[in-house]
Amino acid sequence: MRAIVCHAYGPPESVRLEEVPAPGLAPGQARVRVAAAAVNFPDVLVLANEYQVKVPAPFVPGSEYAGVVTAVAADVTAVAVGDRVTGTGIVGAFAEEVAVPATGLTAIPADVGFQDAAAFGVAHRTAYHTLRSVARLEAGQRLLVLGAGGGVGLAAVQLGVALGAEVTAVASSDDKLAVAQRYGAKTLVNYRSGDLRTLLKQALPEGAHAVVDPVGGDLSEPALRALRRGGRFVTIGFASGAIPRIPLNLVLVKGIQVLGFQFQDLDRDEFRRNEAELRELLATGAVRPHIGAVYPLAETAAALREVADGKAIGKVLIDLAR
């Protein structure tokens, strides 16, 4: 089968398209023929050996995919051959086939295509669990989203609107902001157009109830300052490559909560509730991912580069049929 292989850590351009053996099938596993795979920023970090989980080379990168089950181990009952499924993992998705634990696969709703299914998982799940269980966002509240043009940021815009919030989108270009506006953002802030602290003070004179920050770097402190008293600041990543240093006096004086999101920290009952609500939003078409670019498997390095450079708007996909 064809697969993208990383033989040595490095930039996106270090990967190669190769013919490799199809994955074997261990007990508890299912084999999936991948139809589409999504490119996420952690994929770039894994290639550079900068992710919190280290993967020995050589390996097939890619963490999110959708496709059809082609085989199951004898002990598997969770899925069957022919099922349309989606799944996530640390690596393995940028290949024509992947073998994974069957219990980690999720059925794709009937009216949802492979590209939408592949693009929906990581970004929208991260954004929704963040908004519902960490930021505790409620209808009528003001939500400030940094990196609103990227996968998680744009998902947070969409889902914040779906939850009834008034969303302020912050991004690096007018093109990204135009897409955020299309998905319901009420206020748009291009942080390259001026001093962000001043821009946010003008945009949110009464302060935001919550901030979602997948970017970090120089954007974090101005966003934290834009919170109203008692607001919630949720950090979910550092796509800028820089971890910010927050003056704790701001937290004290404004009574702000600074929170971090990780899936393993979620309450089990809340997790199940959130997953059911999110699946309903996808199945009914109330929320669908914005797919900004689609590449063939042979051009995976270019897809990774687009994400690494922060040029992606919404999700970038690999279409295995191309």
Tab-separated table of C-alpha atoms in Angstrom:
chain	number	residue	atom	x	y	z
A	1	MET	CA	0.000	0.000	0.000
A	2	ARG	CA	1.021	3.654	-0.350
A	3	ALA	CA	1.930	5.561	2.781
A	4	ILE	CA	3.727	8.701	3.884
A	5	VAL	CA	6.803	7.757	5.907
A	6	CYS	CA	8.983	9.797	8.252
A	7	HIS	CA	12.447	8.211	8.498
A	8	ALA	CA	14.075	11.023	10.468
A	9	TYR	CA	12.648	13.914	12.491
A	10	GLY	CA	12.468	17.223	10.710
A	11	PRO	CA	10.255	19.652	8.788
A	12	PRO	CA	7.219	18.634	6.700
A	13	GLU	CA	9.423	18.249	3.647
A	14	SER	CA	11.272	15.345	5.293
A	15	VAL	CA	8.418	12.880	4.671
A	16	ARG	CA	8.298	10.570	1.640
A	17	LEU	CA	5.620	8.668	-0.235
A	18	GLU	CA	6.516	4.963	-0.258
A	19	GLU	CA	5.125	1.503	-0.879
A	20	VAL	CA	4.925	-0.331	2.457
A	21	PRO	CA	3.333	-3.590	3.623
A	22	ALA	CA	-0.317	-3.422	4.646
A	23	PRO	CA	-0.696	-3.373	8.432
A	24	GLY	CA	-1.251	-6.675	10.197
A	25	LEU	CA	-4.332	-7.293	12.296
A	26	ALA	CA	-3.818	-7.908	16.026
A	27	PRO	CA	-6.525	-9.081	18.445
A	28	GLY	CA	-9.078	-6.355	19.114
A	29	GLN	CA	-8.193	-4.470	15.948
A	30	ALA	CA	-9.971	-3.476	12.749
A	31	ARG	CA	-8.378	-2.578	9.432
A	32	VAL	CA	-9.703	0.594	7.798
A	33	ARG	CA	-9.268	1.668	4.183
A	34	VAL	CA	-8.639	5.385	4.587
A	35	ALA	CA	-10.717	7.650	2.347
A	36	ALA	CA	-9.668	10.987	3.845
A	37	ALA	CA	-7.253	12.141	6.522
A	38	ALA	CA	-7.036	15.517	8.238
A	39	VAL	CA	-3.830	17.429	8.904
A	40	ASN	CA	-3.486	18.848	12.416
A	41	PHE	CA	-0.797	21.021	13.975
A	42	PRO	CA	0.306	18.220	16.348
A	43	ASP	CA	1.206	16.190	13.231
A	44	VAL	CA	3.841	18.831	12.473
A	45	LEU	CA	5.121	18.638	16.045
A	46	VAL	CA	5.351	14.829	15.946
A	47	LEU	CA	7.447	15.036	12.760
A	48	ALA	CA	9.803	17.481	14.460
A	49	ASN	CA	9.930	15.375	17.652
A	50	GLU	CA	8.502	18.340	19.555
A	51	TYR	CA	5.215	16.758	20.650
A	52	GLN	CA	4.653	15.592	24.231
A	53	VAL	CA	4.331	12.016	22.957
A	54	LYS	CA	7.525	10.810	21.274
A	55	VAL	CA	7.219	8.425	18.319
A	56	PRO	CA	10.317	6.460	17.227
A	57	ALA	CA	11.204	6.782	13.542
A	58	PRO	CA	10.403	5.443	11.048
A	59	PHE	CA	6.655	5.946	11.293
A	60	VAL	CA	3.619	6.906	9.245
A	61	PRO	CA	2.361	10.315	10.466
A	62	GLY	CA	-1.262	11.440	10.611
A	63	SER	CA	-3.687	11.461	13.516
A	64	GLU	CA	-7.207	11.733	12.084
A	65	TYR	CA	-8.978	9.764	9.355
A	66	ALA	CA	-12.246	8.458	7.949
A	67	GLY	CA	-12.852	5.378	5.837
A	68	VAL	CA	-14.376	1.926	5.547
A	69	VAL	CA	-13.677	-1.161	7.667
A	70	THR	CA	-12.171	-3.878	5.451
A	71	ALA	CA	-11.301	-6.542	8.053
A	72	VAL	CA	-11.742	-7.251	11.754
A	73	ALA	CA	-9.998	-9.584	14.188
A	74	ALA	CA	-11.914	-12.645	15.341
A	75	ASP	CA	-12.695	-11.132	18.737
A	76	VAL	CA	-14.077	-7.826	17.411
A	77	THR	CA	-17.788	-7.077	17.721
A	78	ALA	CA	-17.776	-3.267	17.942
A	79	VAL	CA	-17.551	-2.796	14.150
A	80	ALA	CA	-18.065	-4.919	11.049
A	81	VAL	CA	-16.660	-5.060	7.537
A	82	GLY	CA	-18.267	-2.343	5.413
A	83	ASP	CA	-18.890	0.093	8.283
A	84	ARG	CA	-18.108	3.732	7.585
A	85	VAL	CA	-16.004	4.944	10.477
A	86	THR	CA	-13.752	7.684	11.725
A	87	GLY	CA	-10.920	7.512	14.218
A	88	THR	CA	-7.941	9.287	15.753
A	89	GLY	CA	-4.510	8.299	16.995
A	90	ILE	CA	-1.031	9.719	17.365
A	91	VAL	CA	0.225	8.403	14.007
A	92	GLY	CA	-0.740	6.166	11.089
A	93	ALA	CA	-3.451	8.074	9.212
A	94	PHE	CA	-1.478	9.203	6.136
A	95	ALA	CA	-1.709	5.802	4.475
A	96	GLU	CA	-4.137	3.818	2.360
A	97	GLU	CA	-4.868	1.493	5.278
A	98	VAL	CA	-4.568	1.632	9.039
A	99	ALA	CA	-5.028	-1.057	11.709
A	100	VAL	CA	-6.392	0.280	15.001
A	101	PRO	CA	-8.269	-0.839	18.129
A	102	ALA	CA	-11.866	-1.349	17.027
A	103	THR	CA	-13.247	0.225	20.188
A	104	GLY	CA	-11.690	3.544	19.182
A	105	LEU	CA	-13.680	3.794	15.956
A	106	THR	CA	-16.872	5.831	15.617
A	107	ALA	CA	-19.619	5.312	13.059
A	108	ILE	CA	-20.070	8.140	10.553
A	109	PRO	CA	-23.640	9.510	10.410
A	110	ALA	CA	-25.500	8.484	7.257
A	111	ASP	CA	-25.612	11.900	5.601
A	112	VAL	CA	-22.001	12.851	6.362
A	113	GLY	CA	-19.244	12.348	3.777
A	114	PHE	CA	-15.745	11.075	4.436
A	115	GLN	CA	-14.111	14.495	4.124
A	116	ASP	CA	-16.455	16.135	6.620
A	117	ALA	CA	-16.083	13.176	8.989
A	118	ALA	CA	-12.284	13.317	8.845
A	119	ALA	CA	-12.242	17.085	9.365
A	120	PHE	CA	-14.707	17.129	12.250
A	121	GLY	CA	-13.071	14.958	14.887
A	122	VAL	CA	-10.033	16.496	16.557
A	123	ALA	CA	-10.745	20.210	16.092
A	124	HIS	CA	-14.456	20.188	16.856
A	125	ARG	CA	-14.157	17.761	19.752
A	126	THR	CA	-11.388	19.868	21.279
A	127	ALA	CA	-13.382	23.064	20.813
A	128	TYR	CA	-16.674	21.675	22.077
A	129	HIS	CA	-15.314	20.014	25.201
A	130	THR	CA	-13.380	23.206	25.914
A	131	LEU	CA	-16.447	25.404	25.591
A	132	ARG	CA	-18.883	23.129	27.442
A	133	SER	CA	-16.811	21.647	30.246
A	134	VAL	CA	-13.909	24.041	30.824
A	135	ALA	CA	-15.007	27.523	29.754
A	136	ARG	CA	-18.570	26.700	30.886
A	137	LEU	CA	-19.906	28.890	28.101
A	138	GLU	CA	-23.559	29.853	28.326
A	139	ALA	CA	-25.981	31.382	25.840
A	140	GLY	CA	-25.733	35.172	25.747
A	141	GLN	CA	-22.145	35.296	26.987
A	142	ARG	CA	-19.284	36.933	25.091
A	143	LEU	CA	-16.642	34.555	23.735
A	144	LEU	CA	-13.226	35.675	22.444
A	145	VAL	CA	-11.482	33.186	20.136
A	146	LEU	CA	-7.816	33.529	19.229
A	147	GLY	CA	-6.547	31.878	16.050
A	148	ALA	CA	-10.080	32.000	14.703
A	149	GLY	CA	-8.995	31.020	11.188
A	150	GLY	CA	-7.315	27.741	12.162
A	151	GLY	CA	-8.883	24.329	12.673
A	152	VAL	CA	-9.610	24.526	16.409
A	153	GLY	CA	-10.176	28.284	16.406
A	154	LEU	CA	-12.723	28.237	13.597
A	155	ALA	CA	-14.422	25.240	15.215
A	156	ALA	CA	-14.670	27.256	18.443
A	157	VAL	CA	-16.292	30.099	16.499
A	158	GLN	CA	-18.843	27.756	14.944
A	159	LEU	CA	-19.632	25.950	18.167
A	160	GLY	CA	-19.668	29.105	20.268
A	161	VAL	CA	-22.337	30.480	17.939
A	162	ALA	CA	-24.241	27.175	18.134
A	163	LEU	CA	-24.210	27.471	21.939
A	164	GLY	CA	-25.716	30.952	21.720
A	165	ALA	CA	-22.623	33.027	22.508
A	166	GLU	CA	-21.658	36.365	20.988
A	167	VAL	CA	-18.317	35.585	19.343
A	168	THR	CA	-15.348	37.882	18.754
A	169	ALA	CA	-12.882	36.327	16.309
A	170	VAL	CA	-9.175	37.227	16.334
A	171	ALA	CA	-7.002	36.169	13.391
A	172	SER	CA	-3.986	37.196	11.339
A	173	SER	CA	-5.716	38.110	8.088
A	174	ASP	CA	-8.925	39.551	6.698
A	175	ASP	CA	-9.429	36.376	4.645
A	176	LYS	CA	-9.498	34.264	7.805
A	177	LEU	CA	-11.817	36.712	9.510
A	178	ALA	CA	-14.193	36.674	6.533
A	179	VAL	CA	-14.595	32.919	6.985
A	180	ALA	CA	-15.136	33.334	10.735
A	181	GLN	CA	-17.819	35.918	9.977
A	182	ARG	CA	-19.485	33.475	7.583
A	183	TYR	CA	-19.822	31.069	10.497
A	184	GLY	CA	-21.371	33.612	12.806
A	185	ALA	CA	-18.615	35.675	14.444
A	186	LYS	CA	-20.108	39.070	15.310
A	187	THR	CA	-16.908	41.045	15.876
A	188	LEU	CA	-13.711	40.659	13.855
A	189	VAL	CA	-10.212	41.658	14.959
A	190	ASN	CA	-7.134	41.454	12.733
A	191	TYR	CA	-4.308	41.502	15.266
A	192	ARG	CA	-1.859	42.685	12.619
A	193	SER	CA	-3.832	45.881	12.064
A	194	GLY	CA	-2.794	47.546	15.324
A	195	ASP	CA	-2.116	47.101	19.035
A	196	LEU	CA	-4.156	44.069	20.059
A	197	ARG	CA	-4.806	45.288	23.588
A	198	THR	CA	-6.325	48.507	22.199
A	199	LEU	CA	-8.263	46.671	19.487
A	200	LEU	CA	-9.806	44.292	22.015
A	201	LYS	CA	-10.704	47.095	24.388
A	202	GLN	CA	-12.604	48.733	21.551
A	203	ALA	CA	-14.220	45.473	20.450
A	204	LEU	CA	-15.195	44.316	23.950
A	205	PRO	CA	-15.708	47.386	26.141
A	206	GLU	CA	-17.575	45.305	28.742
A	207	GLY	CA	-15.102	42.434	28.577
A	208	ALA	CA	-15.418	38.829	27.435
A	209	HIS	CA	-16.826	36.091	29.633
A	210	ALA	CA	-14.431	33.528	28.172
A	211	VAL	CA	-11.299	33.315	26.027
A	212	VAL	CA	-10.250	30.239	24.031
A	213	ASP	CA	-6.543	30.341	23.162
A	214	PRO	CA	-4.960	27.744	20.843
A	215	VAL	CA	-2.192	30.175	19.834
A	216	GLY	CA	-0.228	31.442	22.822
A	217	GLY	CA	2.681	33.803	22.244
A	218	ASP	CA	2.100	37.557	22.185
A	219	LEU	CA	-1.672	37.226	21.772
A	220	SER	CA	-2.393	35.665	25.147
A	221	GLU	CA	-1.834	38.566	27.534
A	222	PRO	CA	-3.930	41.107	25.577
A	223	ALA	CA	-6.715	38.533	25.365
A	224	LEU	CA	-6.530	37.865	29.090
A	225	ARG	CA	-6.736	41.605	29.743
A	226	ALA	CA	-9.899	41.687	27.611
A	227	LEU	CA	-11.755	39.456	30.071
A	228	ARG	CA	-14.433	40.858	32.352
A	229	ARG	CA	-14.046	40.342	36.076
A	230	GLY	CA	-14.440	36.644	36.910
A	231	GLY	CA	-13.878	35.597	33.290
A	232	ARG	CA	-12.367	32.288	32.182
A	233	PHE	CA	-9.199	31.986	30.084
A	234	VAL	CA	-8.687	28.521	28.562
A	235	THR	CA	-5.374	27.584	26.969
A	236	ILE	CA	-5.452	24.612	24.582
A	237	GLY	CA	-2.158	24.909	22.712
A	238	PHE	CA	0.671	27.071	21.454
A	239	ALA	CA	0.444	27.163	17.662
A	240	SER	CA	2.619	30.292	17.664
A	241	GLY	CA	5.479	28.198	19.011
A	242	ALA	CA	5.856	30.443	22.067
A	243	ILE	CA	4.535	29.737	25.560
A	244	PRO	CA	3.313	33.029	27.071
A	245	ARG	CA	4.177	34.360	30.512
A	246	ILE	CA	1.067	35.721	32.181
A	247	PRO	CA	1.404	38.422	34.889
A	248	LEU	CA	-0.337	36.852	37.871
A	249	ASN	CA	-1.341	40.250	39.230
A	250	LEU	CA	-3.926	40.392	36.418
A	251	VAL	CA	-5.394	37.108	37.590
A	252	LEU	CA	-5.563	38.393	41.161
A	253	VAL	CA	-6.963	41.848	40.460
A	254	LYS	CA	-9.618	40.707	37.972
A	255	GLY	CA	-10.526	37.455	39.715
A	256	ILE	CA	-9.839	35.554	36.486
A	257	GLN	CA	-9.726	31.776	36.158
A	258	VAL	CA	-6.861	30.453	34.003
A	259	LEU	CA	-7.605	26.922	32.875
A	260	GLY	CA	-6.051	24.274	30.652
A	261	PHE	CA	-7.815	21.718	28.476
A	262	GLN	CA	-6.865	18.058	28.120
A	263	PHE	CA	-9.236	15.224	27.241
A	264	GLN	CA	-8.070	13.016	30.096
A	265	ASP	CA	-9.140	15.613	32.666
A	266	LEU	CA	-12.803	15.615	31.637
A	267	ASP	CA	-15.540	14.251	33.874
A	268	ARG	CA	-16.752	10.975	32.358
A	269	ASP	CA	-20.451	11.868	32.396
A	270	GLU	CA	-19.800	15.305	30.926
A	271	PHE	CA	-17.609	13.735	28.260
A	272	ARG	CA	-20.415	11.409	27.163
A	273	ARG	CA	-22.916	14.262	27.177
A	274	ASN	CA	-20.646	16.479	25.096
A	275	GLU	CA	-19.919	13.716	22.585
A	276	ALA	CA	-23.636	13.022	22.112
A	277	GLU	CA	-24.424	16.714	21.635
A	278	LEU	CA	-21.568	17.178	19.179
A	279	ARG	CA	-22.557	14.112	17.162
A	280	GLU	CA	-26.098	15.482	16.904
A	281	LEU	CA	-24.785	18.794	15.596
A	282	LEU	CA	-22.836	16.948	12.897
A	283	ALA	CA	-25.598	14.484	11.997
A	284	THR	CA	-28.228	17.193	11.596
A	285	GLY	CA	-25.940	19.474	9.620
A	286	ALA	CA	-26.193	22.210	12.249
A	287	VAL	CA	-22.381	22.377	12.216
A	288	ARG	CA	-20.075	21.199	9.447
A	289	PRO	CA	-16.298	21.733	9.298
A	290	HIS	CA	-14.798	24.313	6.994
A	291	ILE	CA	-12.377	22.541	4.645
A	292	GLY	CA	-9.940	25.101	3.338
A	293	ALA	CA	-7.721	22.860	1.197
A	294	VAL	CA	-7.551	19.277	-0.064
A	295	TYR	CA	-4.353	17.554	-1.226
A	296	PRO	CA	-3.592	14.138	-2.733
A	297	LEU	CA	-1.502	11.741	-0.662
A	298	ALA	CA	1.557	12.465	-2.812
A	299	GLU	CA	1.422	16.131	-1.733
A	300	THR	CA	1.165	15.511	2.008
A	301	ALA	CA	4.362	17.510	2.654
A	302	ALA	CA	2.727	20.585	1.098
A	303	ALA	CA	-0.381	20.052	3.237
A	304	LEU	CA	1.732	19.814	6.375
A	305	ARG	CA	3.648	22.943	5.375
A	306	GLU	CA	0.405	24.916	4.967
A	307	VAL	CA	-0.589	24.004	8.518
A	308	ALA	CA	2.906	24.544	9.921
A	309	ASP	CA	3.076	28.065	8.477
A	310	GLY	CA	-0.328	29.062	9.849
A	311	LYS	CA	-1.745	29.625	6.375
A	312	ALA	CA	-4.577	27.121	6.667
A	313	ILE	CA	-8.148	28.350	6.972
A	314	GLY	CA	-10.218	25.727	8.751
A	315	LYS	CA	-9.101	22.173	8.058
A	316	VAL	CA	-6.577	20.835	5.535
A	317	LEU	CA	-7.319	17.340	4.219
A	318	ILE	CA	-5.565	14.512	2.414
A	319	ASP	CA	-7.903	12.795	-0.065
A	320	LEU	CA	-6.728	9.226	-0.630
A	321	ALA	CA	-8.863	8.887	-3.765
A	322	ARG	CA	-6.832	11.531	-5.614
